């Protein structure tokens, strides 16, 4: 079984999500796990993939691939899969990767299963696990024939350093005319300081219960003390209290940090699906009936304005800050 | 300009369940227009209102009663509706659905094809990309703002890293985010008028779609089993009596998180 993992990158770094998927692919017992790095000036990055379990990295390095747009990436990956006969193509979910995965499926007439949280080899076949209907049911899904394309939920796997070295190989870049139609006029740059919310080990998130945008400083200070990132709910993003790039939930980011601290968040389903796979969930809310207490590991019934600043202070003391 | 909006009818939230026998979503109960698709319909109507001559058509693949969801789009102001409906299409996955929609869109030849950002039932958020590849057209997703001028669209969109501004020449495929607008409610006049607007139903054969490219046969994925979700967390609770912050720290220390 030969697997190709699409390694997305941003601002000169490979993203943690796809590196986790790469480690997962390497753990399935394949001797030959390959990765693809597509972009402009990315040769250096490609070399780093060996450390996470890739035995071979295909590098498509071309100025035409500078902007992170999906269609040129589909051209490159489709060619690789056809020429090299991969059985599986794995991707970690993102705005870019979802578009790449679906267009690649159409191009190759291949099955795509998305939102997977795990994949296992069972009786010689590959089985994907997908939570469905607001995670109330876990569906075992499969593929008819190859290649099988799998898009994994963000944060499903941790990257594991194997210390190996990958052999680099140039991937041919031949782009379709329609793939070159879209032009990036302005490209997004990281707006927030500190770790990006999807890659952070700790996320401290704020909701309506904070009472107003000015109180987000409570959340920011706690995140800062813990070396984490700040998240927000749909409600407060809609109200303009905090930027969309921090939104956690069904229509925002899906995060699974080691620790998630929810401050003044009720735990509506729209938010829950974005953070419930976090390692440990601590919730602080003054409403004892808030749904978030049903799935929090530790629930504090109390006023965020009292509890959060104290907590920040105690953590700072502990860490000698 | 001709704008096509691809929409889906989804089961009402309270009735959403997976049929344990077919392992498919149970679509027998009440259905509604996927709320995320209403954003795409709204955006199409706004474009129509700002353009001299434009036609907006909604297009769907689904059971016969999906006409109800299409009627809501007509009531909002869409000009006509096309439903591809066939027993042989039941259980279509991304590959089969994108093929059928692609064929229906080739027949319509729109300048702009719009999608909503996700299906409210399956959480699928990828169909547009497969359709765009089948039609060999430029594609942009997650549009939070959309402007049309001189044969192209300019899109401001949200990603994990902030906002991109992207230009796509028409004909193009654009998926809009639910931040792009507030969909209008159909007026009483709109609801009454919808009944007399053209609503077409097409079988697969009428689009030249081979039976083995639709439904389960035309799909490349399958469902093996349904399982209960794993149990979650240990669910400890403290009431704040002034010492909650200390208790949280103790808990974090116990979990080796600080």
XYZ file of C-alpha atoms in Angstrom:
579
model
C 0.000 0.000 0.000
C 1.668 3.215 -1.126
C 0.570 6.482 0.396
C 1.159 10.075 -0.686
C 0.615 12.841 1.893
C -0.010 16.438 0.796
C 2.098 18.714 2.993
C 0.597 22.183 3.223
C 2.824 25.026 4.331
C 2.436 28.674 5.277
C 4.948 31.466 5.864
C 7.921 29.174 5.344
C 6.797 26.379 7.657
C 5.192 23.003 7.150
C 1.858 22.924 8.991
C 1.446 20.640 11.958
C -1.835 19.077 10.722
C -0.400 17.426 7.593
C 2.774 16.407 9.460
C 0.506 14.551 11.903
C -1.195 12.853 8.960
C 2.251 11.928 7.618
C 3.149 10.315 10.947
C -0.168 8.441 10.879
C 0.490 7.191 7.342
C 3.946 6.004 8.415
C 2.391 4.120 11.356
C 0.089 2.081 9.077
C 2.963 -0.269 8.358
C 3.980 1.032 4.961
C 7.628 0.958 4.190
C 7.123 3.573 1.558
C 5.330 6.756 2.614
C 5.825 9.702 0.332
C 4.978 13.360 0.753
C 4.367 16.146 -1.732
C 5.422 19.737 -1.156
C 4.058 22.191 -3.702
C 4.971 25.863 -3.904
C 7.688 28.295 -4.864
C 11.056 28.177 -3.112
C 10.038 25.178 -1.018
C 12.984 22.812 -1.529
C 14.329 23.516 1.942
C 10.952 22.748 3.516
C 10.681 19.471 1.626
C 13.844 18.214 3.298
C 12.252 18.573 6.729
C 9.522 16.047 5.925
C 11.895 13.098 6.335
C 12.062 13.834 10.038
C 8.356 13.011 10.320
C 8.340 9.688 8.517
C 8.468 10.357 4.766
C 10.902 8.166 2.880
C 10.533 10.219 -0.270
C 9.387 13.782 -0.876
C 8.209 15.005 -4.240
C 8.933 18.676 -4.686
C 7.004 20.805 -7.140
C 8.936 24.058 -6.986
C 7.799 26.659 -9.489
C 7.025 30.393 -9.387
C 3.582 29.589 -10.859
C 2.818 27.697 -7.657
C 3.571 30.632 -5.351
C -0.030 31.475 -4.384
C -1.714 28.799 -2.238
C -4.504 28.091 -4.749
C -5.980 24.625 -5.130
C -6.281 23.969 -8.856
C -2.569 24.070 -9.833
C -1.920 21.730 -6.881
C -4.489 19.299 -8.249
C -2.616 19.228 -11.575
C 0.646 18.379 -9.809
C -0.828 15.729 -7.486
C -2.946 14.064 -10.201
C 0.141 13.649 -12.356
C 2.112 12.188 -9.429
C -0.626 9.715 -8.513
C -1.017 8.577 -12.122
C 2.696 8.297 -12.840
C 3.704 6.685 -9.559
C 0.627 4.592 -8.870
C -0.166 5.633 -5.296
C -2.923 3.687 -3.548
C -3.762 6.415 -1.018
C -3.648 10.196 -0.936
C -3.966 11.692 2.562
C -4.617 15.357 3.372
C -5.201 17.331 6.584
C -8.280 19.510 6.373
C -7.919 23.214 5.635
C -9.583 25.666 3.265
C -6.913 24.800 0.682
C -6.688 21.049 1.294
C -10.465 20.477 1.138
C -10.600 22.077 -2.318
C -7.551 20.109 -3.447
C -8.952 16.799 -2.161
C -12.352 17.121 -3.863
C -11.012 18.352 -7.186
C -8.388 15.587 -7.156
C -11.119 13.020 -6.505
C -13.053 14.263 -9.542
C -9.919 14.359 -11.684
C -8.936 10.787 -10.803
C -12.503 9.475 -10.479
C -11.477 8.376 -6.999
C -13.407 8.090 -3.739
C -13.023 10.849 -1.141
C -13.942 10.385 2.506
C -13.727 13.604 4.526
C -13.787 14.715 8.132
C -12.036 11.501 9.193
C -10.593 11.349 12.692
C -8.781 8.058 12.183
C -7.913 5.386 9.674
C -7.020 1.747 10.301
C -6.023 -1.244 8.205
C -8.573 -4.046 8.747
C -8.539 -7.378 6.890
C -6.467 -5.921 4.108
C -8.780 -2.992 3.574
C -8.532 0.572 4.763
C -11.303 1.789 7.091
C -11.849 5.453 7.887
C -13.626 6.697 11.031
C -15.932 9.646 10.585
C -18.024 11.294 13.277
C -21.378 12.308 11.769
C -24.548 14.186 12.738
C -22.850 16.489 15.227
C -20.619 13.597 16.311
C -23.595 11.635 17.664
C -22.624 8.638 15.540
C -19.253 7.306 14.370
C -19.346 5.913 10.854
C -16.863 3.373 9.476
C -16.306 4.277 5.849
C -14.339 2.749 3.012
C -13.306 3.170 -0.579
C -14.189 1.162 -3.650
C -10.988 0.761 -5.604
C -7.910 2.979 -5.647
C -6.691 5.600 -5.315
C -8.370 6.287 -1.998
C -8.445 9.926 -0.973
C -8.783 10.763 2.716
C -9.240 14.225 4.228
C -8.618 14.203 7.982
C -10.188 16.468 10.552
C -7.741 19.077 11.733
C -5.622 17.980 14.694
C -6.492 14.282 14.464
C -2.868 13.178 14.793
C 0.258 14.525 16.445
C 3.398 14.749 14.333
C 6.030 12.264 15.487
C 9.698 12.805 14.887
C 11.266 9.649 13.468
C 14.575 11.286 12.678
C 14.672 9.772 9.205
C 15.872 11.317 6.005
C 13.784 11.672 2.888
C 14.990 11.347 -0.636
C 13.970 14.421 -2.634
C 12.644 14.099 -6.140
C 11.367 16.757 -8.524
C 7.696 16.484 -9.445
C 6.747 17.564 -12.947
C 4.796 20.823 -13.119
C 2.409 20.913 -16.054
C -0.575 23.101 -15.386
C -3.958 23.115 -17.078
C -5.104 26.387 -18.594
C -8.225 26.541 -16.424
C -6.118 25.953 -13.320
C -4.212 29.148 -14.070
C -7.352 31.279 -14.415
C -7.592 32.342 -10.787
C -5.269 35.128 -9.625
C -4.336 35.925 -6.039
C -4.444 39.732 -5.761
C -3.713 39.927 -2.035
C -2.595 37.012 0.035
C -3.462 36.554 3.695
C -0.784 37.016 6.287
C -0.912 35.778 9.828
C -2.866 38.413 11.730
C -2.523 37.147 15.242
C 0.652 36.958 17.252
C 1.690 33.799 19.020
C 0.892 30.279 17.909
C -1.851 29.787 15.324
C -4.961 28.449 16.903
C -4.953 25.114 15.076
C -1.352 24.356 15.950
C -1.449 25.542 19.565
C -1.148 23.095 22.475
C -3.331 25.362 24.601
C -6.356 27.335 23.459
C -8.172 29.780 25.716
C -11.483 30.823 24.194
C -14.005 33.488 25.046
C -17.742 33.751 24.456
C -20.678 36.023 25.109
C -20.347 35.478 28.840
C -17.366 37.827 28.847
C -19.895 40.641 28.594
C -18.067 42.821 26.059
C -15.118 42.999 23.673
C -12.966 44.837 26.224
C -13.039 41.769 28.476
C -11.213 39.684 25.883
C -8.041 40.948 27.543
C -8.840 38.465 30.365
C -8.726 35.649 27.833
C -5.619 37.010 26.115
C -3.724 37.287 29.387
C -4.581 33.737 30.417
C -3.575 32.449 26.967
C -0.364 34.400 27.237
C 0.456 32.972 30.664
C -0.079 29.444 29.325
C 1.772 30.068 26.046
C -1.435 29.370 24.145
C -3.609 30.888 21.464
C -6.904 32.762 21.773
C -10.140 31.395 20.360
C -13.612 32.858 20.072
C -17.162 31.684 19.495
C -19.293 32.401 16.481
C -21.496 34.694 18.553
C -18.687 37.048 19.560
C -17.130 37.012 16.075
C -20.504 37.907 14.584
C -20.829 40.691 17.146
C -17.455 42.059 16.019
C -15.692 41.494 19.364
C -12.943 39.332 17.923
C -11.630 38.416 14.430
C -12.988 35.518 12.399
C -9.537 33.941 12.157
C -9.917 32.909 15.812
C -13.391 31.436 15.479
C -13.721 27.885 16.753
C -16.674 25.811 15.623
C -18.584 24.292 12.792
C -18.132 27.315 10.555
C -14.731 28.247 11.939
C -11.677 26.297 12.969
C -11.625 22.809 14.378
C -9.013 22.582 17.098
C -7.775 19.796 19.324
C -5.191 21.242 21.682
C -3.978 19.376 24.760
C -5.857 21.915 26.878
C -8.940 23.976 25.986
C -10.211 26.560 28.441
C -13.676 27.918 27.629
C -14.467 31.248 29.304
C -18.080 32.379 29.291
C -18.999 29.899 26.549
C -22.327 28.090 26.700
C -21.217 25.202 24.492
C -23.711 25.398 21.636
C -23.367 22.528 19.198
C -21.895 24.886 16.593
C -18.998 25.539 18.966
C -18.754 22.024 20.397
C -17.930 20.336 17.102
C -14.922 22.608 16.723
C -13.256 21.792 20.039
C -14.625 18.593 21.548
C -11.644 16.503 20.487
C -9.399 18.626 22.729
C -7.380 16.597 25.243
C -8.673 18.258 28.396
C -11.539 20.756 28.501
C -11.968 23.248 31.330
C -15.105 25.403 31.270
C -15.843 28.488 33.319
C -19.415 29.736 33.143
C -21.811 31.206 35.663
C -24.818 29.331 34.266
C -24.857 25.885 35.934
C -27.113 24.586 33.143
C -24.764 25.550 30.295
C -24.391 22.583 27.908
C -20.607 22.943 27.984
C -20.559 21.365 31.465
C -21.819 18.114 29.935
C -18.601 17.583 28.026
C -16.059 19.531 30.081
C -13.531 17.519 32.117
C -13.588 20.236 34.739
C -16.486 22.640 34.997
C -16.285 25.770 37.128
C -19.611 27.364 37.946
C -18.506 30.905 38.543
C -18.012 34.385 37.166
C -15.308 34.564 34.494
C -14.440 38.093 35.612
C -13.488 36.725 39.033
C -12.028 33.325 38.199
C -10.007 34.050 35.048
C -7.772 36.873 36.382
C -7.001 34.809 39.502
C -6.178 31.802 37.390
C -3.854 33.896 35.203
C -2.085 35.201 38.283
C -1.611 31.707 39.766
C -0.258 30.328 36.502
C 2.151 33.219 36.140
C 3.428 32.593 39.661
C 3.825 28.901 38.972
C 5.716 29.499 35.768
C 7.792 32.238 37.418
C 6.674 34.834 34.927
C -25.464 37.029 -17.267
C -26.714 33.655 -16.176
C -26.137 32.503 -12.608
C -26.737 28.948 -11.413
C -27.000 28.191 -7.700
C -26.508 24.574 -6.638
C -28.618 23.749 -3.582
C -29.552 20.766 -1.473
C -32.630 19.781 0.449
C -31.702 18.456 3.881
C -33.818 16.764 6.562
C -35.045 19.089 9.331
C -32.612 19.108 12.242
C -34.842 17.315 14.720
C -35.463 14.456 12.279
C -31.869 13.883 11.292
C -30.889 10.235 11.692
C -29.021 7.579 9.807
C -31.111 4.613 8.692
C -29.359 1.592 10.235
C -30.349 -0.656 7.305
C -29.267 1.449 4.351
C -26.639 3.257 6.477
C -27.704 6.419 4.649
C -29.214 9.588 6.011
C -32.949 9.068 6.438
C -34.593 11.471 3.985
C -38.177 10.319 4.515
C -39.245 13.125 6.863
C -39.710 16.861 6.454
C -37.015 18.600 4.448
C -35.800 22.165 4.106
C -33.467 24.233 1.960
C -29.937 23.807 3.337
C -29.503 27.107 5.246
C -25.957 27.603 3.921
C -27.344 27.458 0.374
C -29.667 30.370 1.180
C -26.533 32.548 1.352
C -25.633 31.506 -2.191
C -29.188 32.189 -3.397
C -29.130 35.618 -1.721
C -25.803 36.507 -3.343
C -27.109 35.464 -6.774
C -30.191 37.660 -6.282
C -28.027 40.618 -5.231
C -25.901 40.198 -8.358
C -29.047 39.989 -10.486
C -30.374 43.192 -8.949
C -27.150 45.048 -9.756
C -26.933 43.789 -13.340
C -29.052 44.811 -16.310
C -29.927 41.406 -17.610
C -29.448 38.371 -15.478
C -31.176 35.080 -14.955
C -30.861 33.037 -11.779
C -31.571 29.309 -11.849
C -31.368 26.910 -8.893
C -30.218 23.391 -9.510
C -30.398 20.380 -7.250
C -29.907 16.635 -7.180
C -32.310 14.942 -4.813
C -35.582 13.137 -4.207
C -38.769 14.398 -5.893
C -39.889 16.259 -2.792
C -36.736 18.405 -2.972
C -38.985 20.580 -5.170
C -40.198 22.088 -1.872
C -36.731 23.391 -1.066
C -36.389 24.713 -4.616
C -39.723 26.488 -4.234
C -38.319 28.396 -1.280
C -35.498 29.639 -3.548
C -38.081 30.621 -6.157
C -40.028 32.480 -3.466
C -36.857 34.385 -2.571
C -36.693 35.596 -6.186
C -34.918 32.960 -8.263
C -36.289 32.722 -11.851
C -36.533 28.979 -12.320
C -35.563 25.633 -10.840
C -34.118 22.406 -12.194
C -34.225 19.220 -10.118
C -32.330 16.144 -11.181
C -34.265 13.339 -9.546
C -34.034 9.629 -10.128
C -34.331 6.561 -7.916
C -31.075 5.377 -9.445
C -29.300 8.451 -8.004
C -30.035 7.605 -4.353
C -26.885 7.111 -2.307
C -24.664 9.110 -4.667
C -21.344 10.117 -3.096
C -19.142 13.070 -4.099
C -18.011 11.406 -7.322
C -21.502 10.455 -8.503
C -23.088 13.736 -7.340
C -20.464 15.945 -8.957
C -20.815 13.991 -12.201
C -24.604 14.408 -12.328
C -24.504 18.084 -11.333
C -21.738 18.661 -13.851
C -23.907 17.262 -16.631
C -26.866 19.390 -15.571
C -24.649 22.476 -15.477
C -23.218 21.756 -18.921
C -26.778 21.870 -20.199
C -27.385 25.252 -18.534
C -24.031 26.836 -19.429
C -24.124 29.520 -16.698
C -21.516 32.303 -16.445
C -21.313 31.925 -12.697
C -22.020 28.890 -10.532
C -22.556 29.472 -6.808
C -22.519 27.024 -3.889
C -23.121 27.442 -0.148
C -20.239 26.663 2.189
C -21.436 23.317 3.500
C -24.318 20.889 3.681
C -26.107 21.245 7.004
C -26.742 17.497 7.228
C -23.578 15.707 6.074
C -21.252 18.649 6.802
C -19.881 18.106 3.315
C -17.903 21.155 2.264
C -16.172 20.101 -0.915
C -18.697 19.551 -3.728
C -17.929 22.758 -5.643
C -14.304 21.807 -6.115
C -15.233 18.468 -7.680
C -17.836 20.135 -9.914
C -15.371 22.852 -10.987
C -12.825 20.216 -11.945
C -15.401 18.276 -13.969
C -16.375 21.482 -15.801
C -12.709 22.577 -16.063
C -13.516 25.991 -14.655
C -11.691 28.298 -12.240
C -12.908 27.972 -8.654
C -12.780 30.015 -5.443
C -14.188 28.933 -2.070
C -15.094 30.650 1.224
C -16.090 33.939 -0.432
C -16.999 36.535 2.198
C -17.414 39.312 -0.386
C -18.132 38.997 -4.083
C -17.955 41.652 -6.796
C -18.630 41.272 -10.474
C -17.139 43.474 -13.199
C -15.915 43.096 -16.789
C -16.217 39.355 -17.174
C -14.646 38.420 -13.872
C -15.458 38.179 -10.185
C -13.321 39.451 -7.329
C -13.656 37.569 -4.097
C -12.507 38.403 -0.604
C -12.327 35.198 1.350
C -11.536 33.827 4.758
C -8.834 31.253 5.345
C -7.048 30.058 8.469
C -4.533 32.853 7.959
C -6.776 35.859 7.384
C -8.238 37.329 4.215
C -7.235 36.685 0.600
C -8.419 38.732 -2.358
C -8.804 36.570 -5.454
C -9.909 37.287 -9.006
C -11.490 34.643 -11.203
C -12.451 35.035 -14.867
C -15.973 33.967 -15.824
C -17.255 31.351 -16.298
C -16.283 30.373 -12.767
C -17.416 28.421 -9.720
C -17.612 30.251 -6.370
C -18.556 28.843 -2.962
C -19.742 31.541 -0.564
C -19.342 31.568 3.218
C -22.271 32.269 5.506
C -20.614 35.557 6.478
C -21.265 36.993 2.995
C -24.838 38.177 3.549
C -28.089 37.796 5.460
C -30.510 35.829 3.270
C -33.851 37.570 2.709
C -37.118 36.048 3.823
C -39.502 35.288 0.973
C -42.262 37.903 0.763
C -45.904 36.844 0.547
C -45.869 38.026 -3.069
C -42.746 35.947 -3.665
C -44.342 32.865 -2.154
C -47.473 33.268 -4.278
C -45.426 33.988 -7.402
C -43.170 30.964 -6.911
C -46.007 28.624 -7.815
C -46.134 29.909 -11.393
C -42.370 29.871 -11.995
C -40.871 27.088 -14.150
C -39.879 24.006 -12.124
C -38.340 21.271 -14.211
C -37.577 17.701 -13.102
C -35.046 15.694 -15.082
C -34.262 11.981 -14.940
C -30.650 10.861 -15.281
C -31.259 9.543 -18.794
C -32.457 12.980 -19.911
C -29.015 14.319 -19.078
C -27.311 11.400 -20.776
C -26.034 10.058 -17.449
C -25.213 6.364 -17.598
C -26.846 4.337 -14.792
C -23.465 2.992 -13.641
C -22.220 6.534 -12.949
C -25.013 7.339 -10.478
C -26.151 6.184 -7.059
C -24.208 3.539 -5.201
C -22.914 1.998 -8.395
C -21.401 5.272 -9.512
C -19.958 5.993 -6.067
C -16.380 5.343 -5.009
C -16.969 5.303 -1.269
C -19.076 3.110 0.981
C -20.284 2.830 4.561
C -19.362 -0.289 6.530
C -20.779 0.265 10.004
C -22.331 2.736 12.438
C -20.927 2.948 15.948
C -21.697 4.816 19.155
C -19.464 7.785 19.874
C -16.758 7.297 22.481
C -17.628 8.400 26.017
C -16.292 11.789 26.867
C -14.334 13.155 29.792
C -14.599 12.759 33.515
C -16.963 15.643 34.151
C -15.789 17.059 37.473
C -17.495 20.198 38.704
C -16.687 22.920 41.225
C -18.767 25.869 42.390
C -16.705 29.016 42.798
C -16.462 29.955 46.481
C -13.407 32.107 45.859
C -11.042 29.143 45.509
C -12.023 27.906 42.036
C -8.859 29.289 40.423
C -6.711 27.249 42.842
C -8.765 24.146 42.051
C -8.278 24.664 38.336
C -4.520 24.943 38.846
C -4.494 21.742 40.961
C -6.410 20.003 38.204
C -3.991 21.228 35.522
C -1.019 20.108 37.626
C -2.603 16.678 38.083
C -3.035 16.442 34.293
C 0.573 17.650 33.820
C -0.622 20.588 31.756
C 1.273 23.285 33.664
